[in-house]
Amino acid sequence: MIDLTTKSIRGKIVAGIMAAIFLLLVGKLAQLQIVSYDYYFQMSEENRIRLVPRTAMRGKIVDREGRTLATDRPAYTVSVIPSEIRQLSRLSEELAPLLSLERKTIEQKVKERRSRKYEPVPIRRDIEFASVCIIEESNELFPGVMYQLDHARTYPYGNIAAHIIGYTGEVDERESKTQFRIGSMIGRAGVEKQYDQPIRGIDGVDYQEVSATGRILGSLQSKPNKDPIPGSELGLSLDLDLQVLCDSLFGDSLSGAAIFINPQNGEILAMVSKPNYDANLFSGFVPRDAYQQLSTDERRPLLDRVIRGTYPPGSTSKLLTAGAALELGVIEPNTPFKPCYGGYQFGNRYFKCHKKSGHGSQDVYGALEVSCDTYFYQVGLKLGLKNFSDIAKKCGFDVLTGIDIPAERAGFVPTEEWYNKAYGKNGWTKAVLLNLGIGQGELLVTPLGLAQFYCGVVNNGNVMKPHLMRYIKSANGELTQATPEVARQLPFSASTLAILKEGCRRVVQGGSGTAARSRIEGIEMGGKTGTAQNPHGNEHALFCGFAPFDKPTIVGCVVVENAGHGSVAAAPIVQQVFIRYFQKTGLLAPPPPPPLEDIVQL
Amino acid sequence: MKILTKDTFNSGSLTIFIAAALLTIISVFLVYSANHDSPDPRLRDDWAKQIVWFVIGMGVFIAMMRIPMRIHEIFAYVYYAVGCALLLGLIAFGASKFGAQRWYSLGFFSLQPSELAKVAFLFALARYLSYSRRPISNLRKIFTATAMCGFVTFLVLRQPDLGSSIIFTVIFSAMMFWAGLPARYLLLFYTPFISMIASSSMYAWIIFFVLLIVAALLIVRKSPTFTILLVSLNLFVGALSSIAWNHLHDYQQMRIKIFLDPGQDPLGAGYQIIQSKVAIGSGGLLGKGYMSGSQNKLDFLPLRHTDFIFSVGAEEFGMLGAMIIIILFGFLFFRGLKTALKVRSEYMGLVTIGATAALAFQMFVNIGMVVGLLPVAGVPLPFVSYGGSSLLTSWILLGIIANAERNWQEY
Ligand SMILES: [Zn+2]
C-alpha cells in the first residue's frame, strides 16, 4: 500500500498532479495554436461577421404647438469597413467620383480610424439613390464598402430658429474614446447639443454574416440583433408663429437679435439672431466651401447674437441707473437736478443730450419717458462708480443667464479696479460715470442678459432662468417637464420697481414717450428705447418692452445693428411680435386672413 | 501596528507578490483591449476599475500577510459561522425577493458570500483537522470534516452556484489528502463520479474498470474486502446512472451532452467555446498583436473581459503570451506547495495547501474551459478575469500563502 503518511511523498504526488495539469493545458494550447493554427486562422478569417450599427432615430424637436422644427428623414449612408479593404488607394480612386468626394477625404477618414477596424466608417451621408444602385450592382468591385439605410437630420424651416436648434455632426476618433461610437451623429450646437443625450436614443447593432467577397449572406442566427431605441422628443417653449414673424421683420438686410420671454416662468417664446443660416447645410454631407463661406462671411451668420453678442445697452440701462440711485436713496423720484438745455457741462467737457433743444426740468418719470441724457449724467455722477458697479453686478449683468443652450457669454460690468488696470490709476476721470449713467461706455450686455433684467423688473424682482425646453418625452411616453427656476432676486424694493415700471409705461403710453409710436391699441405696454454708440459704424438700435402693463406675460428685447435710434428700428419689431402674441392669447382680435402670397414658404 | 515596513516581505513572499502583480497588470491590459471601445459605455472604464481593485487587492494581500495566522486560527469557527450565516441570509431573503441571487449589493461593490465562505471554510477545516487528536483515518473525524464541507457546499448549491460549490469539495479533498487521509478513502470517494461519467460509453466504462482494479490492487493490495467494496460501488453507480440516463427525456439527455461536449450545439452553448477556440488557435505562436484580435474586436468572444479573458490574451499574444500567463500561475502554485512542505505548523500547512488548491483548481477549470477541455462552468481566472470579488479573493488566498511563507518557522 502506498504510504501517504510522510509529507514529502504527498508533496511529490501534488507536484505530479500539478505537472500533469500543466502538461495537459500546454499540450492543448500547442494543439490549438501550433498544430491546428492554419485551420483556426482560416476560421477566424472566414468569421466575417459585420457589426453594423443601426443608428437610433434622433428625437423630434417641436415648438410649443407641436410643429416639427427638426426631425430625421431616411437617407442612405455609404461606409467602408477598414479591415476588409484590400487596397485603399484603388478603392478611394473608384469611390471618389461616385460619392462626389475627394480621394484624400476618403483616405483620411479610413486612416483616422485606429480602433474598431471591424466596424464601418461612414464616408458619405445622404447619398443619392443612383449612387447606391451602382454600389449595389458592383459590390464585388468594392470589397469592404457597404451602404445602409440611415437617417439624415432635417430642419423643415431652414433658417428659422437655426441658432437655437443648432445642428449635428459626426463623432470623431478623439471623442469616440470618451463617449460615443465614431461616425455617429452628435449635437454640435444649440439644443441639439444641450439635449443630445435624451434626443440621441440608443443605437442598435445588426450582426450580418458576410462572405469573403463582401456579399451579405444574412443575419447571424446565434447572435440576435439589438434594435435601436429611438430618442426622446424635445418640446420647446418657442412659438413658431412669433419666431417666423420676428425673423421676417428683420428681413434679409438687417442684422441683430431679438428675444421674447415670458417673465413669469422664463419660457422663451421667440429668439432670433440675424443673419442666420440654413441648418440643413450641416445635417448630412457638408460641402467644404459652404461651411467656409459661412464661417468667413463678414456679417457673421454663425454667431448667435442673442447669447454671444455683447452690446452697450444704451438708454435701456437707464432703468439700472435710476433703480440703483432710488434704491440707495441717492435720489428721490422728484430730486431736482440741473435742467436740460441740450447737454451737461462737466469740467472742461460738454456732454450732449440727444435732444439739442433740451428737455428742461423733470422728475425721474419724465426723464425716463423722454430718455433725457442730461438728467442721467447727473444721476450717474451722484451715484458713484462703486454703487453703480455693485448694483449692476447684483442685477446679474456680468453673469450668465443660465439659458439651456451652450456657449452663452456673459455681459461686462466695469469697476474701479478695472479702470485702474485698463487706463492706469490717473488715466481716467469721473467722466466715465456720465457715460455709464446713460448706458454708453464700458458696460456691455447680451440681448438675453438685458431681457432677463427687464423680466426681473416686471416680475416683482424675481429673475427667472430663461429656458427653451418645455418637456422631454421619451419613446415610451415618459414625460419630463421643465420647472421654472428663480435665477436671482433684483436688489430693488417693490417701490423702486414700481417707479421703474411707471417710467417704462410713459415711454410707450406717455405723450412725449420715445416709443410712443409703437404703442398697441387695446394693450397697455411699457418699455425703454436705447441707442448704443458703435465705434465701427452706425449706432445700434435697442428696445426692451413688456405687456400687458399690470401683469406682463411677455418681455421683448430687440437689438438692430447699425440702425440708428431704438424707437425707429427696434421698437416696431417688438410691437409687431406683441400684437401677434396677444392675438394668439385672445387679448386682441385675431388678424384678418393674410393674402396667399404672404404665407411663408415652407 | 505598522503594516508597511522595510521587512514587509521576505524574499519568498516578495516573489509570490511580484508574480501575482504581473498577472493582475496583464489583466488590466487585456481588459482594456477587450472593453475600452465597447459599444456599451458602461464597460469602457472597466480597465480603470480593475486598477482600483488591484490597489485594494494589494492592500488586502499585505494585511493578510501581516496579520498573525494565530488570529485566524482562534476565530476560524467564527468565520465559518459568519460565512454560513451570510449564505443562509441570501437563501432566506434572496430567494423570496429577487429570485436566484449570489451576492449582497453594497452599492459600490457586490459582496459574494460564497467567496468569503471559501476562505472561512479553509480556516475552519484546517483548525478542525489540526486540533482534533484522532488519527485522520478515524471514521468519526472523516465524517465531521465531510459534514463541515457538505453543509457549506449545500448552501452554495442552493443559490444555485455549481461552479463555486465544486471548489469547496476541491479544497476539502486537497486538505484531507494533505492531512494524510489514506489513499483508499480517496479512491472510494472519487471513483464513483468517474464511473458515472464513464458509464455513458461502454468502452470507456470497461477501460475505467480495468484501471480501477489495477489501481485498487496497487494501492490496497492486502485488503480484498476493500477492493470488492470499491468495485461493486462503482458497478452500482455506473449501472444506476446508465439506467437513469435511459429514463431521461431526449432534451434532458441533450442538455447534459452539450454540457459535457459543447461542440454538439454550435449555435447555442457551444458557440462560446468554438469562438474561444478559434480565438486561441488563430493567435498562433506570437499572436495577432495587442488590440488587434479580430475575435475580440468583432464581438465574437462572449464574456471576454471576465470568463474568457484568457482567450483575448491568447489571441493577441499567441502561445507566447498564453505561456507567460501559465508559467506565472505555475510559479505561484509551485511556491504554494513548497511553502506547505516547509511550514512547521500543521495548521499553516493545511491552510496553505487549501489556498493553493483553490487557486490552482480555478485556473485549471477556467483555462480548461476556454481551450475546450472542460465543460463551461463559469469560473473566473484568478487575478486575470475582470471583477472585484474574484480579484479580492485571489489576493486574500495568496496573502495566506505569503503569510505562511514569511512565518514558516512558527509552530
Ligand atoms: Zn435732455
CSV table of C-alpha atoms in Angstrom, one decimal, chain A residues 241-413:
chain,number,residue,atom,x,y,z
A,241,ASP,CA,-45.6,81.9,-35.3
A,242,LEU,CA,-43.7,84.6,-33.3
A,243,GLN,CA,-40.4,83.2,-34.4
A,244,VAL,CA,-41.3,83.4,-38.1
A,245,LEU,CA,-42.8,86.8,-37.8
A,246,CYS,CA,-39.8,88.2,-35.9
A,247,ASP,CA,-37.4,86.7,-38.4
A,248,SER,CA,-39.3,88.3,-41.3
A,249,LEU,CA,-39.4,91.7,-39.6
A,250,PHE,CA,-35.6,91.7,-39.7
A,251,GLY,CA,-35.7,90.6,-43.3
A,252,ASP,CA,-32.5,89.7,-45.1
A,253,SER,CA,-30.8,93.0,-44.8
A,254,LEU,CA,-30.9,93.8,-41.1
A,255,SER,CA,-28.5,92.3,-38.5
A,256,GLY,CA,-29.4,92.0,-34.9
A,257,ALA,CA,-31.0,90.0,-32.2
A,258,ALA,CA,-34.4,89.6,-30.7
A,259,ILE,CA,-35.6,87.7,-27.7
A,260,PHE,CA,-39.1,87.2,-26.3
A,261,ILE,CA,-39.6,85.7,-22.8
A,262,ASN,CA,-42.4,85.0,-20.5
A,263,PRO,CA,-41.1,86.8,-17.4
A,264,GLN,CA,-43.2,84.7,-15.0
A,265,ASN,CA,-41.6,81.4,-15.8
A,266,GLY,CA,-38.6,82.1,-18.0
A,267,GLU,CA,-40.0,80.4,-21.1
A,268,ILE,CA,-38.5,81.7,-24.3
A,269,LEU,CA,-41.2,82.4,-26.9
A,270,ALA,CA,-39.0,83.6,-29.7
A,271,MET,CA,-35.3,84.1,-30.2
A,272,VAL,CA,-33.9,85.4,-33.4
A,273,SER,CA,-30.3,86.2,-34.4
A,274,LYS,CA,-29.8,87.7,-37.8
A,275,PRO,CA,-28.3,87.0,-40.2
A,276,ASN,CA,-28.7,83.3,-39.8
A,277,TYR,CA,-28.0,80.2,-41.9
A,278,ASP,CA,-29.8,77.1,-43.1
A,279,ALA,CA,-29.3,74.4,-40.5
A,280,ASN,CA,-29.9,71.8,-43.2
A,281,LEU,CA,-26.4,72.6,-44.5
A,282,PHE,CA,-25.0,70.7,-41.6
A,283,SER,CA,-27.4,67.9,-41.5
A,284,GLY,CA,-25.8,65.4,-43.8
A,285,PHE,CA,-22.9,66.0,-46.0
A,286,VAL,CA,-21.5,69.5,-45.7
A,287,PRO,CA,-19.6,70.7,-48.8
A,288,ARG,CA,-16.4,72.3,-47.5
A,289,ASP,CA,-16.9,75.5,-49.4
A,290,ALA,CA,-20.4,76.0,-48.0
A,291,TYR,CA,-19.0,75.9,-44.5
A,292,GLN,CA,-16.1,78.0,-45.4
A,293,GLN,CA,-18.4,80.6,-46.9
A,294,LEU,CA,-20.5,80.7,-43.7
A,295,SER,CA,-17.6,81.0,-41.3
A,296,THR,CA,-15.8,83.8,-43.3
A,297,ASP,CA,-18.9,85.8,-44.0
A,298,GLU,CA,-18.4,89.3,-42.7
A,299,ARG,CA,-21.9,89.5,-41.3
A,300,ARG,CA,-21.1,86.5,-39.1
A,301,PRO,CA,-24.2,84.4,-39.6
A,302,LEU,CA,-22.9,81.7,-37.4
A,303,LEU,CA,-22.8,84.0,-34.4
A,304,ASP,CA,-25.8,83.7,-32.1
A,305,ARG,CA,-26.1,87.3,-31.2
A,306,VAL,CA,-28.8,86.8,-28.6
A,307,ILE,CA,-26.4,84.9,-26.3
A,308,ARG,CA,-23.0,85.8,-27.6
A,309,GLY,CA,-23.3,89.3,-29.0
A,310,THR,CA,-22.3,92.0,-26.5
A,311,TYR,CA,-23.6,95.5,-26.9
A,312,PRO,CA,-23.6,98.7,-24.9
A,313,PRO,CA,-27.1,98.8,-23.6
A,314,GLY,CA,-27.6,102.5,-24.5
A,315,SER,CA,-30.5,104.1,-22.8
A,316,THR,CA,-32.2,100.8,-22.0
A,317,SER,CA,-29.8,100.7,-19.0
A,318,LYS,CA,-31.2,104.0,-17.6
A,319,LEU,CA,-33.5,101.7,-15.7
A,320,LEU,CA,-30.5,100.3,-13.9
A,321,THR,CA,-29.1,103.8,-13.2
A,322,ALA,CA,-32.4,105.1,-11.9
A,323,GLY,CA,-33.1,101.9,-9.9
A,324,ALA,CA,-29.7,101.9,-8.2
A,325,ALA,CA,-29.9,105.6,-7.3
A,326,LEU,CA,-33.5,105.2,-6.0
A,327,GLU,CA,-32.8,102.1,-4.1
A,328,LEU,CA,-29.7,103.5,-2.4
A,329,GLY,CA,-31.6,106.7,-1.5
A,330,VAL,CA,-29.2,108.8,-3.6
A,331,ILE,CA,-32.2,110.4,-5.3
A,332,GLU,CA,-35.9,110.6,-4.7
A,333,PRO,CA,-38.3,110.4,-7.7
A,334,ASN,CA,-38.5,114.2,-7.7
A,335,THR,CA,-35.0,115.2,-6.7
A,336,PRO,CA,-34.3,118.4,-8.5
A,337,PHE,CA,-31.4,118.3,-11.0
A,338,LYS,CA,-30.0,121.0,-13.3
A,339,PRO,CA,-32.5,121.4,-16.1
A,340,CYS,CA,-31.6,120.1,-19.6
A,341,TYR,CA,-30.6,122.7,-22.1
A,342,GLY,CA,-29.3,120.2,-24.5
A,343,GLY,CA,-26.4,118.9,-22.5
A,344,TYR,CA,-24.3,119.0,-19.4
A,345,GLN,CA,-21.0,120.7,-18.6
A,346,PHE,CA,-18.6,118.5,-16.7
A,347,GLY,CA,-15.2,120.1,-16.1
A,348,ASN,CA,-14.0,121.3,-19.4
A,349,ARG,CA,-16.1,118.9,-21.4
A,350,TYR,CA,-19.7,119.3,-22.6
A,351,PHE,CA,-21.8,116.2,-22.7
A,352,LYS,CA,-24.7,116.5,-25.1
A,353,CYS,CA,-28.3,115.3,-24.6
A,354,HIS,CA,-29.8,113.6,-27.6
A,355,LYS,CA,-32.3,116.5,-27.9
A,356,LYS,CA,-30.4,119.6,-28.9
A,357,SER,CA,-33.1,122.0,-27.8
A,358,GLY,CA,-33.2,120.4,-24.3
A,359,HIS,CA,-35.8,118.8,-22.1
A,360,GLY,CA,-36.0,121.4,-19.3
A,361,SER,CA,-36.6,120.3,-15.7
A,362,GLN,CA,-38.1,116.9,-15.0
A,363,ASP,CA,-38.6,114.2,-12.4
A,364,VAL,CA,-37.4,110.6,-12.8
A,365,TYR,CA,-40.6,109.5,-14.6
A,366,GLY,CA,-40.2,112.3,-17.1
A,367,ALA,CA,-36.6,111.7,-17.6
A,368,LEU,CA,-37.2,108.1,-18.4
A,369,GLU,CA,-40.1,108.9,-20.7
A,370,VAL,CA,-38.1,111.3,-22.9
A,371,SER,CA,-34.8,109.5,-22.1
A,372,CYS,CA,-33.0,112.7,-21.1
A,373,ASP,CA,-29.3,112.2,-21.0
A,374,THR,CA,-28.6,115.4,-19.0
A,375,TYR,CA,-30.7,114.1,-16.2
A,376,PHE,CA,-28.9,110.7,-16.1
A,377,TYR,CA,-25.5,112.2,-16.4
A,378,GLN,CA,-26.2,113.8,-13.0
A,379,VAL,CA,-27.8,110.7,-11.5
A,380,GLY,CA,-24.7,108.7,-12.5
A,381,LEU,CA,-22.4,111.3,-11.0
A,382,LYS,CA,-24.3,111.4,-7.8
A,383,LEU,CA,-24.5,107.6,-7.6
A,384,GLY,CA,-20.7,107.0,-7.9
A,385,LEU,CA,-18.9,104.2,-9.6
A,386,LYS,CA,-18.8,101.8,-6.7
A,387,ASN,CA,-22.5,101.9,-6.2
A,388,PHE,CA,-23.1,101.6,-9.9
A,389,SER,CA,-21.0,98.5,-10.3
A,390,ASP,CA,-22.3,96.9,-7.2
A,391,ILE,CA,-25.9,97.2,-8.2
A,392,ALA,CA,-25.1,96.2,-11.8
A,393,LYS,CA,-23.4,93.1,-10.5
A,394,LYS,CA,-26.3,92.3,-8.1
A,395,CYS,CA,-28.6,92.6,-11.1
A,396,GLY,CA,-26.6,89.9,-12.8
A,397,PHE,CA,-25.2,92.0,-15.7
A,398,ASP,CA,-21.9,90.2,-15.6
A,399,VAL,CA,-23.1,86.6,-15.1
A,400,LEU,CA,-24.6,84.1,-17.4
A,401,THR,CA,-28.4,84.0,-17.6
A,402,GLY,CA,-28.3,80.2,-17.4
A,403,ILE,CA,-30.2,79.6,-20.7
A,404,ASP,CA,-30.3,76.0,-21.8
A,405,ILE,CA,-28.1,76.2,-24.9
A,406,PRO,CA,-24.4,76.1,-24.8
A,407,ALA,CA,-21.7,78.8,-25.4
A,408,GLU,CA,-23.5,81.6,-23.8
A,409,ARG,CA,-21.4,84.7,-23.0
A,410,ALA,CA,-21.8,87.0,-20.0
A,411,GLY,CA,-22.1,90.7,-20.1
A,412,PHE,CA,-19.5,93.0,-18.6
A,413,VAL,CA,-19.6,95.4,-15.6
